[in-house]
Each structure stands twice: as structure tokens, then as C-alpha cells.
CSV table of C-alpha atoms and ligand atoms in Angstrom, one decimal:
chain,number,residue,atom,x,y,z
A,1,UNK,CA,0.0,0.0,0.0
A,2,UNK,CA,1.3,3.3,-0.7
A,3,UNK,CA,2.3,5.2,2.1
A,4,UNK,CA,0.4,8.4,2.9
A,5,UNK,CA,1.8,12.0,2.0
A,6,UNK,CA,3.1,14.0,4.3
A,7,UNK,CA,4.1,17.7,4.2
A,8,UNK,CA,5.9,19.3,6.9
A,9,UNK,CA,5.6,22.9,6.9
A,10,UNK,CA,8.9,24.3,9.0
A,11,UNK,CA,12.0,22.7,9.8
A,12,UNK,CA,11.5,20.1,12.8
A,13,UNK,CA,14.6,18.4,15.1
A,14,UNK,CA,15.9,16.2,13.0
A,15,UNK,CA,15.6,13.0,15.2
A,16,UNK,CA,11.9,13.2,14.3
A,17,UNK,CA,12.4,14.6,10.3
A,18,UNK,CA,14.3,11.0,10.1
A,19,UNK,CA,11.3,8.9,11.9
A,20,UNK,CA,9.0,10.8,10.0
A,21,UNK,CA,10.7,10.0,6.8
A,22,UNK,CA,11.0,5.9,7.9
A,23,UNK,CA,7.0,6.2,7.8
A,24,UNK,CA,5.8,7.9,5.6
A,25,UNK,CA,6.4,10.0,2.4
A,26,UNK,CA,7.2,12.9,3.4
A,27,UNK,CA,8.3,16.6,1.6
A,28,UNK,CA,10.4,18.2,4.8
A,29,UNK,CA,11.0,22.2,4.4
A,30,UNK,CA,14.8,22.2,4.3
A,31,UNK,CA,14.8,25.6,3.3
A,32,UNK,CA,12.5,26.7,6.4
A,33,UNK,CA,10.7,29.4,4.9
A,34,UNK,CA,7.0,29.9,5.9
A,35,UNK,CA,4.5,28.5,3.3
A,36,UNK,CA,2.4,32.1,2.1
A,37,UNK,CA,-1.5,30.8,1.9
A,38,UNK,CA,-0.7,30.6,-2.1
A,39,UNK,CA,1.5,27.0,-0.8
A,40,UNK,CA,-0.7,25.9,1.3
A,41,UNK,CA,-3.9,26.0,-1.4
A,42,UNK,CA,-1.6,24.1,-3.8
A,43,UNK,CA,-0.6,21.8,-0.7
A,44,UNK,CA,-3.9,20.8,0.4
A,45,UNK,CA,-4.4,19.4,-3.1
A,46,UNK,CA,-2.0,17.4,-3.1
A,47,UNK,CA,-1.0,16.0,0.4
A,48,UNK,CA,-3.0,13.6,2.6
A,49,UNK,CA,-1.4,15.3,6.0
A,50,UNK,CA,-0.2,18.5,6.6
A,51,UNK,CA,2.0,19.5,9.6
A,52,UNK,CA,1.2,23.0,10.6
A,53,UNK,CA,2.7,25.2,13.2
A,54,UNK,CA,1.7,28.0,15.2
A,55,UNK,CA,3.4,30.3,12.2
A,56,UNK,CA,1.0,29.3,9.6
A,57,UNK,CA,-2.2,30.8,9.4
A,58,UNK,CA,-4.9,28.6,8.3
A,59,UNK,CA,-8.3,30.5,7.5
A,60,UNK,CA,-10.5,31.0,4.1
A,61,UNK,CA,-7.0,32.3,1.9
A,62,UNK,CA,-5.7,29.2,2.7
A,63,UNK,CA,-8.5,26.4,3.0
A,64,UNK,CA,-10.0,27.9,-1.0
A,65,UNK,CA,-10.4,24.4,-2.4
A,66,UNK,CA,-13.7,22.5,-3.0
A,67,UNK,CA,-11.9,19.0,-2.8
A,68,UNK,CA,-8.8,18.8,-0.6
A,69,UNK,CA,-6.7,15.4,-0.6
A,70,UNK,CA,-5.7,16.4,2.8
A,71,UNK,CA,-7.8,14.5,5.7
A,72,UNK,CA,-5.7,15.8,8.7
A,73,UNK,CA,-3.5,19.0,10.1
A,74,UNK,CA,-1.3,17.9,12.4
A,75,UNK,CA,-0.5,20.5,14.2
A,76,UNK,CA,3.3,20.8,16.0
A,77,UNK,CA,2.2,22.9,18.9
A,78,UNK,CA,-0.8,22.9,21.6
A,79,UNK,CA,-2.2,26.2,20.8
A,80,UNK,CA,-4.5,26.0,17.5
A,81,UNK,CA,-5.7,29.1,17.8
A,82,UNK,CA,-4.4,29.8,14.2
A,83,UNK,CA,-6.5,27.1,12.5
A,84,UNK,CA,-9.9,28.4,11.4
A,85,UNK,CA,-11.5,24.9,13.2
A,86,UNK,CA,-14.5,26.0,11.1
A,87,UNK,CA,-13.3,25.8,7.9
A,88,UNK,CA,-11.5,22.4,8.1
A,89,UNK,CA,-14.6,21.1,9.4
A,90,UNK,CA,-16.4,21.8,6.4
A,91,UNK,CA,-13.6,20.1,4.6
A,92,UNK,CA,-14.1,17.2,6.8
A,93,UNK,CA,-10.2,17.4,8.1
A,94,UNK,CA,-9.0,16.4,11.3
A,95,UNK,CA,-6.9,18.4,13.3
A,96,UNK,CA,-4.6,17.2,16.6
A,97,UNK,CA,-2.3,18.9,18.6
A,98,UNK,CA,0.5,18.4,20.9
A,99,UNK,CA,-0.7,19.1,24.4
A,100,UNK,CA,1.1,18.1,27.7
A,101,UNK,CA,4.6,17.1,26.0
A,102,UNK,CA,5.1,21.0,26.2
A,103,UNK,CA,3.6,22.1,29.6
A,104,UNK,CA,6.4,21.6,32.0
A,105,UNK,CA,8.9,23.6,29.9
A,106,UNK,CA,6.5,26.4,29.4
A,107,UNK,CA,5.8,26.4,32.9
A,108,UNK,CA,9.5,26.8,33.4
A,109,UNK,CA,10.1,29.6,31.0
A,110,UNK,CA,6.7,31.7,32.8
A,111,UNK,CA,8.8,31.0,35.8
A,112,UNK,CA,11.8,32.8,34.1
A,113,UNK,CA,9.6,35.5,32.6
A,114,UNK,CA,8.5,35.9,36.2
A,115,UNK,CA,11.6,36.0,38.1
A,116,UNK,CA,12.9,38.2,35.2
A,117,UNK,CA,11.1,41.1,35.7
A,118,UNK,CA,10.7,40.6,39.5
A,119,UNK,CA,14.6,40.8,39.6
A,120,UNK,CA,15.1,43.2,37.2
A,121,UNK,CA,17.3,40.4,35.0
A,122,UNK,CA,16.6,42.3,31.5
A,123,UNK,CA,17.8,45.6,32.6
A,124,UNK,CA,21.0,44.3,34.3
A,125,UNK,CA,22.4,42.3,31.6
A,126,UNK,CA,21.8,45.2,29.5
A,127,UNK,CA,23.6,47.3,31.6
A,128,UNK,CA,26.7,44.6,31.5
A,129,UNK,CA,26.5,44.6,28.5
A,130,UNK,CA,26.4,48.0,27.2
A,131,UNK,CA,29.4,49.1,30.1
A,132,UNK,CA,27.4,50.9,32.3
A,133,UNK,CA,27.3,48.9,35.7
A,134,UNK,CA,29.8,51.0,37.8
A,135,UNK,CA,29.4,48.6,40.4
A,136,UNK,CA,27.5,47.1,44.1
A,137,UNK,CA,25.6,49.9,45.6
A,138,UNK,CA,22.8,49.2,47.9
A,139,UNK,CA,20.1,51.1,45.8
A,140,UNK,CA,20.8,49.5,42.3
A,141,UNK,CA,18.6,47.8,40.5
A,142,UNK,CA,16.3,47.1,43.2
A,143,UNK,CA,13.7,45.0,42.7
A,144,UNK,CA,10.7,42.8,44.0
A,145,UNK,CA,10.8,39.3,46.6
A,146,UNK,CA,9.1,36.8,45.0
A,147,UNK,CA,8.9,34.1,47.8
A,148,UNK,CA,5.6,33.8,49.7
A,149,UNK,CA,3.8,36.4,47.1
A,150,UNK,CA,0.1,35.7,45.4
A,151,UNK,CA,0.3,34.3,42.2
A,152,UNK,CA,-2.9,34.5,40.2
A,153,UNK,CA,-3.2,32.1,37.1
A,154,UNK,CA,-5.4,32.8,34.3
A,155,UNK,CA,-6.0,29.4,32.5
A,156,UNK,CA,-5.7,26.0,35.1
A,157,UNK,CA,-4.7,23.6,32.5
A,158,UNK,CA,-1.7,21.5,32.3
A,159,UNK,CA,0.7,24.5,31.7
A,160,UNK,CA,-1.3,26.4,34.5
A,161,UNK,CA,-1.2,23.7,36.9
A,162,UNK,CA,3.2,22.9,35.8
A,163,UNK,CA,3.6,27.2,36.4
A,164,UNK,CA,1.4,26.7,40.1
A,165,UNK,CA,3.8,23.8,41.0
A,166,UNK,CA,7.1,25.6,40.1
A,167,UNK,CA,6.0,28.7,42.2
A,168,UNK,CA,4.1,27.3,45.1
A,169,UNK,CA,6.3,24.4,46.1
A,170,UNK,CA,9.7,26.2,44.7
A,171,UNK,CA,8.6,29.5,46.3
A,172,UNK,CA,5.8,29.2,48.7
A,173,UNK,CA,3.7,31.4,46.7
A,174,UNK,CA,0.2,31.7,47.1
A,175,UNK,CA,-1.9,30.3,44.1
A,176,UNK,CA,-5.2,31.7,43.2
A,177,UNK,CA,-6.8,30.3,40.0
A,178,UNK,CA,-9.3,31.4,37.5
A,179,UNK,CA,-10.9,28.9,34.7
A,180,UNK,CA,-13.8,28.7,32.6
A,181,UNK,CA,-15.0,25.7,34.7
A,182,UNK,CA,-14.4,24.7,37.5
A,183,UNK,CA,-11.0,22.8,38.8
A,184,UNK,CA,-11.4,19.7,40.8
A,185,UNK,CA,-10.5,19.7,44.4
A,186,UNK,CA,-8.2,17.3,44.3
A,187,UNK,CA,-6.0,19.0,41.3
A,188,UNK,CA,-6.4,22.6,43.4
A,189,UNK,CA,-5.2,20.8,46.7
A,190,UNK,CA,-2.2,19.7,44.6
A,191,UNK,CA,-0.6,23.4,45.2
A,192,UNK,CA,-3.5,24.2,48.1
A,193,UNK,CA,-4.8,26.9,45.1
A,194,UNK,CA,-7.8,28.8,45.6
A,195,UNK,CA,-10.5,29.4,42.1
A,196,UNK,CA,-11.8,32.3,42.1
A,197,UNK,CA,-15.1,33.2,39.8
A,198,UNK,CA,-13.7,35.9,37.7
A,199,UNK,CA,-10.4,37.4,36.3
A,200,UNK,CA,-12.2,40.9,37.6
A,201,UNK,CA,-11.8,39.0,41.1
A,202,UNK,CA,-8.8,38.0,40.7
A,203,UNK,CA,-6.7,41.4,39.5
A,204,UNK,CA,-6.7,43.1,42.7
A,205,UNK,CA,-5.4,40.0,44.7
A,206,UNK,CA,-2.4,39.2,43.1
A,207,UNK,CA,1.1,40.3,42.9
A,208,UNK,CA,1.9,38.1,39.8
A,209,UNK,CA,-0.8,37.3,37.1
A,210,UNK,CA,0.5,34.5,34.7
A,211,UNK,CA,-2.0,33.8,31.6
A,212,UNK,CA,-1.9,30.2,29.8
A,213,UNK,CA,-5.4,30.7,28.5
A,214,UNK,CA,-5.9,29.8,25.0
A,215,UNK,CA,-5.4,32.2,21.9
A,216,UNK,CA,-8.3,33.4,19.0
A,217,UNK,CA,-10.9,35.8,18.8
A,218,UNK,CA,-13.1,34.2,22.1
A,219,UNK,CA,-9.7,35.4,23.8
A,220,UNK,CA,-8.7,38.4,21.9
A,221,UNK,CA,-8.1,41.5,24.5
A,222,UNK,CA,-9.2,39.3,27.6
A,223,UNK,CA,-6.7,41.7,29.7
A,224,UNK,CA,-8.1,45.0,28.3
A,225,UNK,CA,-7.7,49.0,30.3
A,226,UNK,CA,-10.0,48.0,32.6
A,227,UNK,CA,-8.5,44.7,34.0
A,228,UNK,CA,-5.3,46.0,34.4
A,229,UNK,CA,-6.5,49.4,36.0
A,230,UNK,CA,-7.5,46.1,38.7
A,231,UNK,CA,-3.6,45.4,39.0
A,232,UNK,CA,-2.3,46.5,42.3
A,233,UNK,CA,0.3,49.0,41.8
A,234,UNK,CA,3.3,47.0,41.7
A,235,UNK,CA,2.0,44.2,40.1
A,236,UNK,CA,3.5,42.2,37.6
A,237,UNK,CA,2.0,40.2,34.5
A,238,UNK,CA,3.5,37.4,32.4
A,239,UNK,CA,2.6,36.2,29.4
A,240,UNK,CA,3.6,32.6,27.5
A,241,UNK,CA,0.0,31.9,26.4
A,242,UNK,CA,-0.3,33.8,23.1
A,243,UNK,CA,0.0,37.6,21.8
A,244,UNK,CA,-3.7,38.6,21.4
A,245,UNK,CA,-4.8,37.9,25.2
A,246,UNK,CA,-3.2,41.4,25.8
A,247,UNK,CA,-4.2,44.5,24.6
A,248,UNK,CA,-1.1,46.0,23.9
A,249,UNK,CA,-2.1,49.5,23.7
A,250,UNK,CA,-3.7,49.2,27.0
A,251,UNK,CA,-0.3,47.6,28.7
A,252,UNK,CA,1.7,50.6,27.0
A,253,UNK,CA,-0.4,53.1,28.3
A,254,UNK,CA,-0.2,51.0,32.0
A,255,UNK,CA,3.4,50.5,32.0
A,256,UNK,CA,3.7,54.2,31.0
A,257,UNK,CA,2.2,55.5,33.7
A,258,UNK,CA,3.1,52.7,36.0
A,259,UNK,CA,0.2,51.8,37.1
A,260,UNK,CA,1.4,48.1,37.2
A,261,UNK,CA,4.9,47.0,37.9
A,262,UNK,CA,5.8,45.9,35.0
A,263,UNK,CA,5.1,43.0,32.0
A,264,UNK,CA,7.4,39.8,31.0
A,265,UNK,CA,5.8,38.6,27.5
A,266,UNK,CA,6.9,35.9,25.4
A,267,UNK,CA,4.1,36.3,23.4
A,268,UNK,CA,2.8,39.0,20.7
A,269,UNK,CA,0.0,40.4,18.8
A,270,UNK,CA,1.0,40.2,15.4
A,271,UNK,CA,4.7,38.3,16.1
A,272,UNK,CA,7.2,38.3,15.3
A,273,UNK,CA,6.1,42.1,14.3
A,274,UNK,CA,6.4,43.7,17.7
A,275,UNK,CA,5.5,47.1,18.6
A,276,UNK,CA,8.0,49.7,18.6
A,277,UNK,CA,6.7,51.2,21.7
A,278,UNK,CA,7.0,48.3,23.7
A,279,UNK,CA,10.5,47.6,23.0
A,280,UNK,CA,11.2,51.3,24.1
A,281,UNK,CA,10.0,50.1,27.8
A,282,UNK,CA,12.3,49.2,30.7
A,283,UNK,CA,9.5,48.0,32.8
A,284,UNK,CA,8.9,44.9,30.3
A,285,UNK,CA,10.7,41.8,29.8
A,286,UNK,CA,10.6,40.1,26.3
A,287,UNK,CA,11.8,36.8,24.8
A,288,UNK,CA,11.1,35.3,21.2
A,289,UNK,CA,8.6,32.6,21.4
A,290,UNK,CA,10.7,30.4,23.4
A,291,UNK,CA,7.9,29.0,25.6
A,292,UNK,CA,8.8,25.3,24.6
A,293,UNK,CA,11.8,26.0,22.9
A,294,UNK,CA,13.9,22.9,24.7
A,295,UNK,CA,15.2,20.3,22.6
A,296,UNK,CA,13.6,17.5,24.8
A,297,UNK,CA,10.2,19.3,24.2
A,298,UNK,CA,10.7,19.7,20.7
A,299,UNK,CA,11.4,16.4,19.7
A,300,UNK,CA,8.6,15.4,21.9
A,301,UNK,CA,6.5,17.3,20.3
A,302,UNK,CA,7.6,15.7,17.1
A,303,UNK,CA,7.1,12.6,18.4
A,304,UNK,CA,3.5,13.6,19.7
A,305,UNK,CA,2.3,14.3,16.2
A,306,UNK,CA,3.7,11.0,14.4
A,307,UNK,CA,1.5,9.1,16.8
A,308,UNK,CA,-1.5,11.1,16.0
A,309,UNK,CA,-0.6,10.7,12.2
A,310,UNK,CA,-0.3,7.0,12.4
A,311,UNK,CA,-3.6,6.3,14.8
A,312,UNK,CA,-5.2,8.3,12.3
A,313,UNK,CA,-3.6,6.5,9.3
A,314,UNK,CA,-4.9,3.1,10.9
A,315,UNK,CA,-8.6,3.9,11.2
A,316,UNK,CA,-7.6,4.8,15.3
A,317,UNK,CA,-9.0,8.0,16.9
A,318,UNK,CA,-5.6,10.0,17.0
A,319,UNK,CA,-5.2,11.3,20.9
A,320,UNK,CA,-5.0,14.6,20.3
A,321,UNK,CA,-7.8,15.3,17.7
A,322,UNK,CA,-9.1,19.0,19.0
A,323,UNK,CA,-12.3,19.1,16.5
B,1,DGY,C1,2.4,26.1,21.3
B,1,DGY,O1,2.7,24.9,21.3
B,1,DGY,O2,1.3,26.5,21.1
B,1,DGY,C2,3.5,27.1,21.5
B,1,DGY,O3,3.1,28.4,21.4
B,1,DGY,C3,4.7,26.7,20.8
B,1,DGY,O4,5.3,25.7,21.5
């Protein structure tokens, strides 16, 4: 039987590339250059799986095709936010994801994000690096103790959950949690957190807020003006989840007139275009994407989406399907 074809849209760790080849018929992206929606209309003609990332966006531009050979998007990521679930469905394709593979890596880089702009990390390597330090003083760089603070986590899920470990049981924070539904007891007794009913309710409580919600339009601006005007004043906010949670206009305009501490994003509207005016900011910490940029995460999320493709490619319910 001939085996199915497979298109792979970005470079992927190479111990998988190899497996995947072994399997099936695959066309890799040596070059590593982002399929434009014009590749992926062509692509969906002619491959049975694709393997998306969060980089390619998948709405009507791309999906314009009355009979696609393609039965499944596998995606290499657990956020899908930049699938159009819709569409596919009318195509009748599959789509997985790479869920929990991921979570404890994310959850450490949050903590780093965290710790980051708590510490004031950004701004002193800077300073190292560009010549300035001029030495130990007791008033430089001083920043904010992070053991024993609130920690307020929008989004319990497995990266929420990994993030509540790391900074309840690493540094006896207190963990309050908001979630669509509710969280069972025995999961919040795992890091004795507390749900709260609202992110309004949540705000004012916390000295850290660390989203791991998911992406799209039903999240699009979830912290808006008037959530973080709920911020106490030193506050501080992390982001790993994705870009459009924020309104970025509304942090500038916070972090400008400091009514919050300050902002550690990984994430960004519009990425990797980032707004000038954020980059002008010393009260914000920034880092490329690099959530579950490990190389033991990456290949396991490699790994994670062969599996789906082959369950799928044996008449099996693939693990991960997300529609
Ligand atoms: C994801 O998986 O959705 C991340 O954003 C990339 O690891």
C-alpha cells in the first residue's frame, strides 16, 4: 500500500524529520521558509497530512479548495488558535495537537519571565552589556521578593497547573486560579490553590498574574484598560500563552504611567512584528517565542504528532484530535 503524503511545513529536530521519513512519504521544508496561503492552497491538493505550526495561518485564503486530498492538520504545537476549526470542518479534516509534551517547559520559562522582571534580569544584563554597571551599591537595581507572594493564574490547565507547581512548592507562593470551569478539588489541593469566579476578582489580589489561556478571537483583549486598572500597583503580569490575550495599547499606556509594575511577555500580537513602543520600555521583559523551545520538548512534540498521524492513518481516533 502506498504510504500516505506528508508535508511538513517548518523545519523540525531532526531526530523526528528521520522517523518521519522511515513512515511515511514525506516533503520536509529544508529551506525553512513559511508556506504564504498561495502554498498551502496548492498543498492541500495534493498531500494527505499536513503538519502545521503555530506560524502558519490557516483560515479561508488558505483552505480555498472545493476538494482537498488532505484529511488531517497535524498541528506541531498545543495552541490551534491559528487554525480556522470551522473551515476544516467543512472540509471534513482532522486536526490534533501536541498538548502536555510542552507544559512543563512552558511552565518553566513563565517562571523565568516571572523571576525576570521581578529581579530586574533584562535591565542588568543590559547594563553589563552596554558598560554601564559602575558597580554594588545598595540602591541599584532594586527589585521585587518573590517568595511567599500571590500568584494569580489565568488558565488551570496542564501549563497552569506545571507554572502553580514551580512557584508554590519552589517558592511558597500563594496560588489563586481562574478557569472557565471549574477545577477539581483534588488537582487545586495539589498546590492548596484557591478558584476564584472571575479574572475581575482575581486582579486586585495578586502580585503576579501569569495567563496560559488559549489564543483566538473568544480570547482576543481578555486583559483589556479596565483589568489591568484592577492590577495592584506594583503588580507584575507574564505572558507565555499567546500575543492577542493582551491589549497591547492598553499595557503601554499602563506601563507608561506605571500603574502596574511591570510586564514579562513571550508572546505577541501580530509576532514576530512587535511594537515599537513596547521595546522602548524598561519596565517589560521580552523573549522570542521560546515557551517550549527545549530540545527535549521539541522532539517530543515531534514525536506527539507521528502518533496522532499514524492512529489516524490506521482507522484509530488519534489522541490529540481538537475538532
Ligand atoms: C504552542 O505549542 O502552542 C506554543 O506556542 C509553541 O510551543
Amino acid at each position: 500500500m502506498a504510504r500516505p503524503r506528508v508535508l511538513v511545513t517548518r523545519r523540525w529536530p531532526a531526530a523526528v524529520e528521520a522517523r518521519l521519513s522511515d513512515i511515511f512519504d514525506v516533503r520536509l521544508n529544508t529551506a525553512d521558509r513559511p508556506l504564504t496561503p498561495t502554498d498551502f492552497r496548492a498543498a492541500i491538493r495534493e498531500y494527505d497530512a499536513i503538519l502545521p505550526t503555530v506560524t502558519d495561518r490557516i483560515g479561508a485564503p488558505a483552505l480555498e479548495c472545493d476538494r482537498p486530498q488532505t484529511r488531517i492538520l497535524a498541528n506541531y504545537g498545543v495552541g490551534y488558535s491559528h487554525i480556522d476549526l470551522n473551515r476544516v470542518g467543512q472540509h471534513g479534516i482532522v486536526v490534533t495537537n501536541t498538548p502536555d509534551v510542552l507544559s512543563e517547559c512552558t511552565a518553566d520559562l513563565a517562571m523565568t519571565l516571572l523571576l525576570m522582571i521581578a529581579r530586574r534580569a533584562g535591565e542588568g544584563e543590559r547594563e553589563i552589556r552596554e558598560g554601564r554597571w559602575t558597580g554594588w551599591r545598595p540602591t541599584h537595581l532594586v527589585g521585587t521578593k518573590v517568595s511567599g507572594k500571590t500568584l494569580g493564574i489565568v488558565g488551570y490547565g496542564r501549563i497552569g497547573q506545571e507554572m502553580a507547581r514551580r512557584a508554590h512548592h519552589g517558592f511558597g507562593m500563594k496560588i489563586l486560579a481562574y478557569n472557565r470551569s471549574p477545577v477539581a478539588p483534588e488537582i487545586l489541593a495539589q498546590c492548596n490553590a484557591t478558584q476564584v469566579d472571575s479574572i475581575d476578582e482575581l486582579m486586585p489580589l495578586c502580585d503576579f498574574v501569569s495567563l496560559h489561556c488559549p489564543g483566538g478571537a473568544q480570547n482576543r483583549h481578555l486583559i483589556n484598560s479596565a483589568r489591568l486598572a484592577l492590577m495592584r500597583p506594583g503588580a507584575f503580569l507574564v505572558n507565555t500563552a499567546r500575543g492577542e490575550v493582551i491589549d497591547e495599547a492598553a499595557l503601554l499606556h499602563a506601563l507608561w504611567f506605571e500603574t502596574i509594575g511591570g510586564a514579562a511577555l513571550d508572546v505577541f500580537d501580530g509576532e514576530p512584528d512587535i511594537n515599537p513602543q513596547l521595546v522602548a520600555s524598561d519596565r517589560l521583559v521580552m523573549l522570542p517565542h521560546l515557551g517550549s523551545a527545549t530540545r527535549e520538548a521539541r522532539e517530543a512534540m515531534g514525536f506527539r504528532v507521528i502518533d496522532n498521524l499514524q492512529d489516524f492513518f490506521a482507522g484509530r481516533e488519534p489522541r490529540d484530535r481538537v475538532n
